[in-house]
Short mmCIF file of C-alpha atoms in Angstrom, two decimals:
data_model
loop_
_atom_site.label_atom_id
_atom_site.label_comp_id
_atom_site.label_asym_id
_atom_site.label_seq_id
_atom_site.Cartn_x
_atom_site.Cartn_y
_atom_site.Cartn_z
CA MET A 1 -62.14 -29.37 59.92
CA GLY A 2 -62.61 -26.92 57.08
CA GLN A 3 -65.38 -25.16 58.95
CA ARG A 4 -63.15 -24.83 62.02
CA LEU A 5 -60.32 -23.18 60.00
CA SER A 6 -62.68 -20.76 58.36
CA GLY A 7 -64.04 -19.79 61.78
CA ILE A 8 -60.52 -19.12 63.03
CA ARG A 9 -59.73 -17.08 59.92
CA SER A 10 -62.87 -14.97 60.44
CA CYS A 11 -61.91 -14.34 64.08
CA LEU A 12 -58.41 -13.14 63.10
CA HIS A 13 -59.64 -10.88 60.37
CA VAL A 14 -59.21 -7.13 61.22
CA PRO A 15 -60.70 -4.43 59.02
CA SER A 16 -58.06 -2.46 57.07
CA ARG A 17 -59.20 0.88 58.46
CA PHE A 18 -57.87 -0.14 61.91
CA LEU A 19 -54.40 -1.01 60.61
CA PRO A 20 -51.63 1.69 60.28
CA GLN A 21 -51.52 2.89 56.72
CA PRO A 22 -48.12 3.58 55.04
CA GLN A 23 -47.67 7.25 54.08
CA ALA A 24 -47.98 7.98 50.45
CA PRO A 25 -44.76 9.26 48.90
CA PRO A 26 -44.82 13.06 48.32
CA PRO A 27 -45.71 14.06 44.82
CA PRO A 28 -42.63 14.70 42.65
CA VAL A 29 -43.62 18.34 42.07
CA ARG A 30 -43.81 19.12 45.80
CA ARG A 31 -40.44 17.47 46.41
CA LYS A 32 -38.81 19.53 43.65
CA ILE A 33 -40.25 22.79 44.98
CA ALA A 34 -38.91 22.05 48.47
CA LEU A 35 -35.46 21.26 47.04
CA LEU A 36 -35.38 24.42 44.95
CA PHE A 37 -36.40 26.54 47.95
CA ALA A 38 -33.62 25.06 50.08
CA MET A 39 -31.05 25.70 47.33
CA LEU A 40 -32.29 29.29 46.94
CA CYS A 41 -31.88 29.94 50.67
CA ILE A 42 -28.32 28.56 50.62
CA TRP A 43 -27.42 30.62 47.55
CA LEU A 44 -28.85 33.81 49.07
CA TYR A 45 -26.93 33.27 52.29
CA MET A 46 -23.65 32.71 50.42
CA PHE A 47 -24.21 35.78 48.25
CA LEU A 48 -24.92 38.08 51.19
CA TYR A 49 -22.00 36.71 53.17
CA SER A 50 -19.56 37.21 50.30
CA CYS A 51 -20.64 40.77 49.60
CA ALA A 52 -20.75 41.88 53.23
CA GLY A 53 -17.13 43.04 53.26
CA SER A 54 -17.38 45.06 50.07
CA CYS A 55 -20.72 46.56 51.13
CA ALA A 56 -19.25 47.67 54.46
CA ALA A 57 -16.23 49.29 52.84
CA ALA A 58 -18.00 50.90 49.89
CA PRO A 59 -18.18 54.70 50.43
CA GLY A 60 -21.56 56.28 50.35
CA LEU A 61 -23.48 53.00 49.90
CA LEU A 62 -27.16 53.47 50.64
CA LEU A 63 -28.74 50.44 52.26
CA LEU A 64 -32.44 49.77 52.50
CA GLY A 65 -33.93 51.51 55.53
CA SER A 66 -30.65 53.05 56.69
CA GLY A 67 -30.92 56.47 55.10
CA SER A 68 -30.76 59.45 57.40
CA ARG A 69 -33.89 61.49 57.95
CA ALA A 70 -31.79 64.49 58.92
CA VAL A 71 -31.75 65.66 55.29
CA HIS A 72 -35.55 65.72 55.07
CA ASP A 73 -36.84 66.48 58.55
CA PRO A 74 -36.48 69.85 60.29
CA PRO A 75 -34.33 69.81 63.46
CA ALA A 76 -36.30 69.13 66.62
CA LEU A 77 -36.04 71.45 69.58
CA SER A 78 -34.73 69.70 72.67
CA THR A 79 -36.70 70.03 75.87
CA GLY A 80 -35.57 70.29 79.43
CA PRO A 81 -36.14 67.75 82.21
CA ASP A 82 -39.54 69.29 82.96
CA GLY A 83 -40.63 68.96 79.34
CA ALA A 84 -40.52 72.71 78.68
CA PHE A 85 -38.58 74.23 75.82
CA PRO A 86 -35.37 75.97 76.92
CA ARG A 87 -35.23 79.75 76.82
CA LEU A 88 -32.88 81.30 74.31
CA PRO A 89 -30.06 83.13 76.10
CA PHE A 90 -30.18 86.89 75.89
CA GLN A 91 -27.18 88.33 74.09
CA ALA A 92 -26.26 91.86 74.92
CA ALA A 93 -25.32 94.21 72.12
CA PRO A 94 -21.58 94.63 71.61
CA ALA A 95 -20.10 97.71 73.18
CA THR A 96 -18.47 98.93 69.97
CA GLN A 97 -18.78 98.43 66.25
CA LEU A 98 -15.38 96.70 66.23
CA ALA A 99 -16.53 94.29 68.92
CA ALA A 100 -19.55 93.49 66.79
CA GLY A 101 -17.21 92.81 63.91
CA LYS A 102 -15.15 90.44 66.02
CA GLU A 103 -18.28 88.55 67.05
CA LYS A 104 -19.26 88.23 63.41
CA ALA A 105 -15.79 87.04 62.49
CA ASP A 106 -15.69 84.47 65.30
CA GLY A 107 -19.29 83.39 64.78
CA ALA A 108 -19.02 82.39 61.12
CA VAL A 109 -18.94 78.60 61.00
CA SER A 110 -18.33 76.68 57.78
CA GLN A 111 -20.89 74.11 56.69
CA GLU A 112 -18.49 71.22 57.17
CA GLU A 113 -17.98 72.22 60.82
CA GLN A 114 -21.65 71.81 61.70
CA SER A 115 -22.29 69.02 64.17
CA PRO A 116 -23.98 66.12 62.36
CA GLU A 117 -27.19 64.52 63.48
CA ALA A 118 -27.05 60.99 64.84
CA PRO A 119 -27.76 58.53 62.04
CA ASP A 120 -30.86 56.39 62.09
CA SER A 121 -30.63 52.87 63.43
CA PRO A 122 -29.90 50.50 60.55
CA SER A 123 -32.69 48.27 59.32
CA PRO A 124 -32.50 44.48 59.88
CA ILE A 125 -31.62 44.02 56.20
CA SER A 126 -28.73 46.50 56.27
CA SER A 127 -27.46 45.07 59.55
CA PHE A 128 -27.45 41.59 58.02
CA VAL A 129 -25.67 42.67 54.83
CA THR A 130 -22.98 44.58 56.74
CA GLY A 131 -22.78 42.02 59.48
CA SER A 132 -19.10 41.30 58.90
CA GLY A 133 -18.24 44.93 59.73
CA SER A 134 -18.79 46.84 62.95
CA LYS A 135 -18.78 50.42 64.15
CA GLN A 136 -15.83 51.25 66.37
CA LEU A 137 -14.74 54.31 68.31
CA PRO A 138 -11.91 56.03 66.40
CA GLN A 139 -8.38 54.81 67.01
CA ALA A 140 -6.94 58.00 65.46
CA ILE A 141 -8.24 61.58 65.37
CA ILE A 142 -7.10 64.63 63.40
CA ILE A 143 -7.53 67.22 66.14
CA GLY A 144 -6.33 70.36 64.37
CA VAL A 145 -5.76 72.94 63.30
CA LYS A 146 -8.45 74.93 61.52
CA LYS A 147 -7.27 76.15 58.10
CA GLY A 148 -4.13 74.08 58.47
CA GLY A 149 -4.90 71.43 55.83
CA THR A 150 -6.95 68.92 57.80
CA ARG A 151 -9.52 68.34 55.05
CA ALA A 152 -6.79 67.67 52.49
CA LEU A 153 -5.08 65.19 54.83
CA LEU A 154 -8.32 63.32 55.51
CA GLU A 155 -9.24 63.10 51.81
CA PHE A 156 -5.76 61.81 50.97
CA LEU A 157 -5.87 59.23 53.78
CA ARG A 158 -9.23 57.88 52.66
CA VAL A 159 -7.53 56.51 49.54
CA HIS A 160 -5.88 53.91 51.78
CA PRO A 161 -7.93 50.68 51.88
CA ASP A 162 -7.27 50.24 55.61
CA VAL A 163 -8.59 53.68 56.60
CA ARG A 164 -12.29 54.34 57.17
CA ALA A 165 -13.26 57.85 58.19
CA VAL A 166 -16.47 59.76 58.82
CA GLY A 167 -16.86 62.60 56.30
CA ALA A 168 -18.50 65.36 58.35
CA GLU A 169 -16.82 66.76 61.44
CA PRO A 170 -18.52 65.10 64.46
CA HIS A 171 -17.63 67.85 66.98
CA PHE A 172 -18.27 65.33 69.73
CA PHE A 173 -15.58 66.31 72.23
CA ASP A 174 -16.33 70.03 72.04
CA ARG A 175 -20.06 70.45 71.29
CA SER A 176 -21.88 67.13 71.66
CA TYR A 177 -20.13 65.34 74.52
CA ASP A 178 -23.36 65.12 76.52
CA LYS A 179 -24.84 62.82 73.84
CA GLY A 180 -22.56 59.99 74.96
CA LEU A 181 -20.10 57.59 73.38
CA ALA A 182 -22.84 55.39 71.92
CA TRP A 183 -24.07 58.34 69.85
CA TYR A 184 -20.49 59.09 68.82
CA ARG A 185 -19.79 55.48 67.81
CA ASP A 186 -22.93 55.39 65.72
CA LEU A 187 -21.55 58.23 63.58
CA MET A 188 -18.57 56.11 62.57
CA PRO A 189 -18.43 53.99 59.39
CA ARG A 190 -18.35 50.21 59.62
CA THR A 191 -14.89 48.68 59.57
CA LEU A 192 -13.43 45.23 59.02
CA ASP A 193 -10.61 43.59 60.96
CA GLY A 194 -7.35 45.42 60.31
CA GLN A 195 -8.98 48.71 59.31
CA ILE A 196 -8.60 51.96 61.26
CA THR A 197 -11.53 54.21 62.17
CA MET A 198 -10.76 57.94 61.99
CA GLU A 199 -12.42 61.32 62.29
CA LYS A 200 -11.29 64.92 62.10
CA THR A 201 -12.51 67.97 64.00
CA PRO A 202 -9.92 70.81 63.97
CA SER A 203 -11.49 72.71 66.87
CA TYR A 204 -10.52 69.94 69.31
CA PHE A 205 -6.97 71.29 69.45
CA VAL A 206 -8.11 74.58 71.00
CA THR A 207 -10.84 73.11 73.24
CA ARG A 208 -9.66 72.93 76.87
CA GLU A 209 -11.86 69.92 77.74
CA ALA A 210 -11.02 67.84 74.65
CA PRO A 211 -7.71 66.25 75.87
CA ALA A 212 -9.24 64.83 79.05
CA ARG A 213 -12.36 63.65 77.23
CA ILE A 214 -10.44 61.83 74.50
CA SER A 215 -8.13 60.30 77.09
CA ALA A 216 -11.18 59.06 79.02
CA MET A 217 -12.41 57.36 75.84
CA SER A 218 -9.03 55.73 75.18
CA LYS A 219 -5.56 56.60 76.37
CA ASP A 220 -4.18 54.85 73.27
CA THR A 221 -5.85 57.19 70.76
CA LYS A 222 -3.37 58.47 68.18
CA LEU A 223 -3.58 62.21 67.59
CA ILE A 224 -2.65 64.06 64.39
CA VAL A 225 -2.18 67.84 64.25
CA VAL A 226 -1.76 69.64 60.92
CA VAL A 227 -0.01 72.95 61.60
CA ARG A 228 0.77 75.89 59.34
CA ASP A 229 2.54 79.23 59.57
CA PRO A 230 0.30 80.96 62.14
CA VAL A 231 0.31 84.27 60.24
CA THR A 232 -0.77 82.65 56.97
CA ARG A 233 -3.27 80.55 58.89
CA ALA A 234 -4.83 83.65 60.51
CA ILE A 235 -5.21 85.37 57.12
CA SER A 236 -6.75 82.20 55.66
CA ASP A 237 -9.16 82.03 58.62
CA TYR A 238 -10.17 85.65 58.04
CA THR A 239 -10.58 85.02 54.28
CA GLN A 240 -13.02 82.17 54.96
CA THR A 241 -15.09 84.35 57.27
CA LEU A 242 -14.99 87.27 54.83
CA SER A 243 -16.44 85.04 52.09
CA LYS A 244 -19.47 84.40 54.32
CA ARG A 245 -19.80 87.85 55.92
CA PRO A 246 -18.44 90.58 53.66
CA ASP A 247 -19.45 93.29 56.17
CA ILE A 248 -16.90 92.37 58.85
CA PRO A 249 -14.12 94.86 59.67
CA THR A 250 -10.72 94.68 57.99
CA PHE A 251 -8.09 92.14 59.05
CA GLU A 252 -5.87 94.96 60.27
CA SER A 253 -8.51 96.45 62.60
CA LEU A 254 -9.39 93.04 64.06
CA THR A 255 -5.74 92.15 64.71
CA PHE A 256 -5.00 94.91 67.23
CA LYS A 257 -6.49 96.03 70.49
CA ASN A 258 -4.43 99.19 70.03
CA ARG A 259 -2.63 99.50 66.70
CA THR A 260 -0.63 102.53 67.78
CA ALA A 261 0.79 100.63 70.74
CA GLY A 262 1.10 97.45 68.65
CA LEU A 263 -1.00 95.46 71.14
CA ILE A 264 -2.23 92.24 69.48
CA ASP A 265 -5.79 91.15 70.32
CA THR A 266 -5.32 87.52 71.37
CA SER A 267 -9.02 87.18 72.15
CA TRP A 268 -9.75 87.05 68.41
CA SER A 269 -9.92 83.36 67.53
CA ALA A 270 -8.00 83.84 64.26
CA ILE A 271 -5.02 84.99 66.33
CA GLN A 272 -5.52 82.71 69.33
CA ILE A 273 -5.55 79.44 67.35
CA GLY A 274 -2.00 80.11 66.08
CA ILE A 275 -0.46 80.12 69.57
CA TYR A 276 0.25 76.41 69.15
CA ALA A 277 2.58 76.01 72.14
CA LYS A 278 -0.09 77.25 74.54
CA HIS A 279 -2.66 74.74 73.29
CA LEU A 280 -0.19 71.87 73.13
CA GLU A 281 0.56 72.21 76.84
CA HIS A 282 -3.00 71.08 77.66
CA TRP A 283 -2.65 67.98 75.46
CA LEU A 284 0.68 66.94 76.95
CA ARG A 285 -0.95 66.66 80.36
CA HIS A 286 -2.97 63.71 79.04
CA PHE A 287 -0.96 62.26 76.14
CA PRO A 288 2.77 61.61 75.62
CA ILE A 289 4.38 63.53 72.78
CA GLY A 290 5.13 60.24 70.99
CA GLN A 291 1.41 59.63 70.63
CA MET A 292 1.01 62.81 68.61
CA LEU A 293 2.09 63.45 65.02
CA PHE A 294 2.60 67.00 63.75
CA VAL A 295 2.08 67.34 60.03
CA SER A 296 3.41 70.36 58.14
CA GLY A 297 0.62 72.09 56.22
CA GLU A 298 3.23 73.59 53.89
CA ARG A 299 4.81 70.21 53.09
CA LEU A 300 1.37 68.71 52.60
CA ILE A 301 1.17 71.01 49.56
CA SER A 302 4.76 70.81 48.32
CA ASP A 303 5.34 67.10 49.06
CA PRO A 304 2.03 65.35 49.82
CA ALA A 305 3.43 61.85 49.33
CA GLY A 306 6.27 62.54 51.79
CA GLU A 307 3.93 63.77 54.53
CA LEU A 308 1.47 60.94 53.85
CA GLY A 309 4.35 58.50 54.24
CA ARG A 310 4.99 59.82 57.75
CA VAL A 311 1.29 59.60 58.60
CA GLN A 312 0.99 56.02 57.33
CA ASP A 313 4.03 55.01 59.40
CA PHE A 314 2.56 56.71 62.48
CA LEU A 315 -0.72 54.84 62.06
CA GLY A 316 1.05 51.51 61.51
CA LEU A 317 -0.20 51.24 57.92
CA LYS A 318 1.56 49.89 54.87
CA ARG A 319 2.82 52.71 52.64
CA ILE A 320 0.27 52.48 49.85
CA ILE A 321 -0.32 56.20 49.18
CA THR A 322 2.68 57.40 47.13
CA ASP A 323 3.61 59.95 44.44
CA LYS A 324 1.58 58.06 41.85
CA HIS A 325 -1.63 59.10 43.60
CA PHE A 326 -1.12 62.87 43.15
CA TYR A 327 -0.88 65.54 40.50
CA PHE A 328 -0.44 69.29 41.02
CA ASN A 329 -3.30 71.56 39.97
CA LYS A 330 -1.74 74.87 38.90
CA THR A 331 -5.10 76.66 38.91
CA LYS A 332 -5.85 75.90 42.57
CA GLY A 333 -2.22 75.77 43.66
CA PHE A 334 -2.84 72.47 45.45
CA PRO A 335 -2.08 68.81 44.87
CA CYS A 336 -5.06 66.75 43.78
CA LEU A 337 -5.82 63.04 43.77
CA LYS A 338 -5.62 61.17 40.48
CA LYS A 339 -8.25 58.80 41.80
CA ALA A 340 -10.37 59.62 44.82
CA GLU A 341 -11.89 57.07 47.18
CA GLY A 342 -14.58 55.08 45.41
CA SER A 343 -13.99 56.84 42.07
CA SER A 344 -11.87 56.42 38.97
CA LYS A 345 -11.83 60.16 38.23
CA PRO A 346 -9.37 62.84 39.42
CA HIS A 347 -10.48 64.76 42.49
CA CYS A 348 -9.53 68.18 43.87
CA LEU A 349 -10.80 69.80 47.04
CA GLY A 350 -13.87 72.01 46.65
CA LYS A 351 -14.05 75.65 45.68
CA THR A 352 -13.95 76.68 49.35
CA LYS A 353 -10.32 75.54 49.46
CA GLY A 354 -7.54 77.66 47.99
CA ARG A 355 -9.33 81.01 48.16
CA THR A 356 -7.32 84.07 47.13
CA HIS A 357 -6.23 85.99 50.24
CA PRO A 358 -6.85 89.73 50.51
CA GLU A 359 -3.87 92.07 50.47
CA ILE A 360 -2.75 92.70 54.05
CA ASP A 361 -0.66 95.66 55.21
CA ARG A 362 2.96 94.50 55.34
CA GLU A 363 3.55 96.27 58.64
CA VAL A 364 0.68 94.31 60.21
CA VAL A 365 2.08 91.03 58.85
CA GLN A 366 5.51 91.83 60.27
CA ARG A 367 4.08 92.71 63.68
CA LEU A 368 2.24 89.41 63.72
CA ARG A 369 5.45 87.54 62.86
CA ASP A 370 7.20 89.27 65.74
CA PHE A 371 4.33 88.36 68.04
CA TYR A 372 4.29 84.67 67.08
CA ARG A 373 8.08 84.15 67.00
CA PRO A 374 8.63 83.22 70.69
CA PHE A 375 5.59 80.93 70.65
CA ASN A 376 6.86 79.27 67.47
CA LEU A 377 10.29 78.65 68.96
CA LYS A 378 8.73 77.07 72.03
CA PHE A 379 6.53 74.92 69.78
CA TYR A 380 9.62 73.75 67.85
CA GLN A 381 11.25 72.71 71.14
CA MET A 382 8.14 70.89 72.39
CA THR A 383 7.69 68.92 69.17
CA GLY A 384 11.34 68.46 68.30
CA HIS A 385 10.69 69.80 64.81
CA ASP A 386 11.59 73.14 63.22
CA PHE A 387 8.79 74.09 60.82
CA GLY A 388 10.75 77.05 59.42
CA TRP A 389 8.09 79.70 59.85
CA ASP A 390 10.65 82.31 61.01
#
């Protein structure tokens, strides 16, 4: 009987190598490393998520791989459809020395008016960090006027936490429209929910195509126009050009086609820009007057908080920018910010603002006032506001 049982036992015996072996528990060190790695990933995700808002709103923040090469690389020449470089247009010599002077005066463009290059595509890291913000087409645009106070208004507005604006003038709707809305959007800063995207390009106001182009982008775009006494504005325009090209003719000679007859030369841009009523007519064909705000350049100097209050109301913003944000700089003759955007130090506009105007013949100034008066009165009627320039 014992032999039989042993035989059965030997038949049932299976070598251990053919049986499933239980997995050995992972070493404690490997388990701890895996746990620490998982915790590090969670911590990193939470950190990046929490800082995304502040990174998107911080002015001038440089993110890895998102710097623009435009500062370092020379501009590339664009080629035509056939791959050949375009020919430079031939420019005939002006008929007279005065005409040459007018071309010089009209051709001087300030550095801030240069059309910016399209920014590089952001790197994956910068896109992840700023993922909570997005680039939007502007909901509000400061469309004019040159030498009216547009730079001051934009700098003041950027103090508001719900306003995000591109610094350089894009010049999209007058010079770069063929580059497309995607290019234009890419110029804009990232914004969070509830923030407004803005830009300013003063030459839009006098560009015939700009109203239709902006309306095609969005009929709801809010438009801001900073206007100033057209005579003072023309002298300021000339002063800026004179600082860049001291060899241009005098203001008096550029103002008239025939000084003896008192015929004003409206082809000179310094004069033409100030005919506000004429330019406004083009805008009213595409936008209702209630969608436009006209800011007084004079009041922007004498009462910046008051004008900024009107602008904030127009944009649907809470009135955050008040008297406490400004102080008057007697040297420059302009109000300055006690604390600029992203800084704890006082900030005034650059040395190119507040230049001393040359002395202009009083008779010429009076003739210009007589010339502008009927246009000013029409502009007052169109806007429903008397700016008191007469």
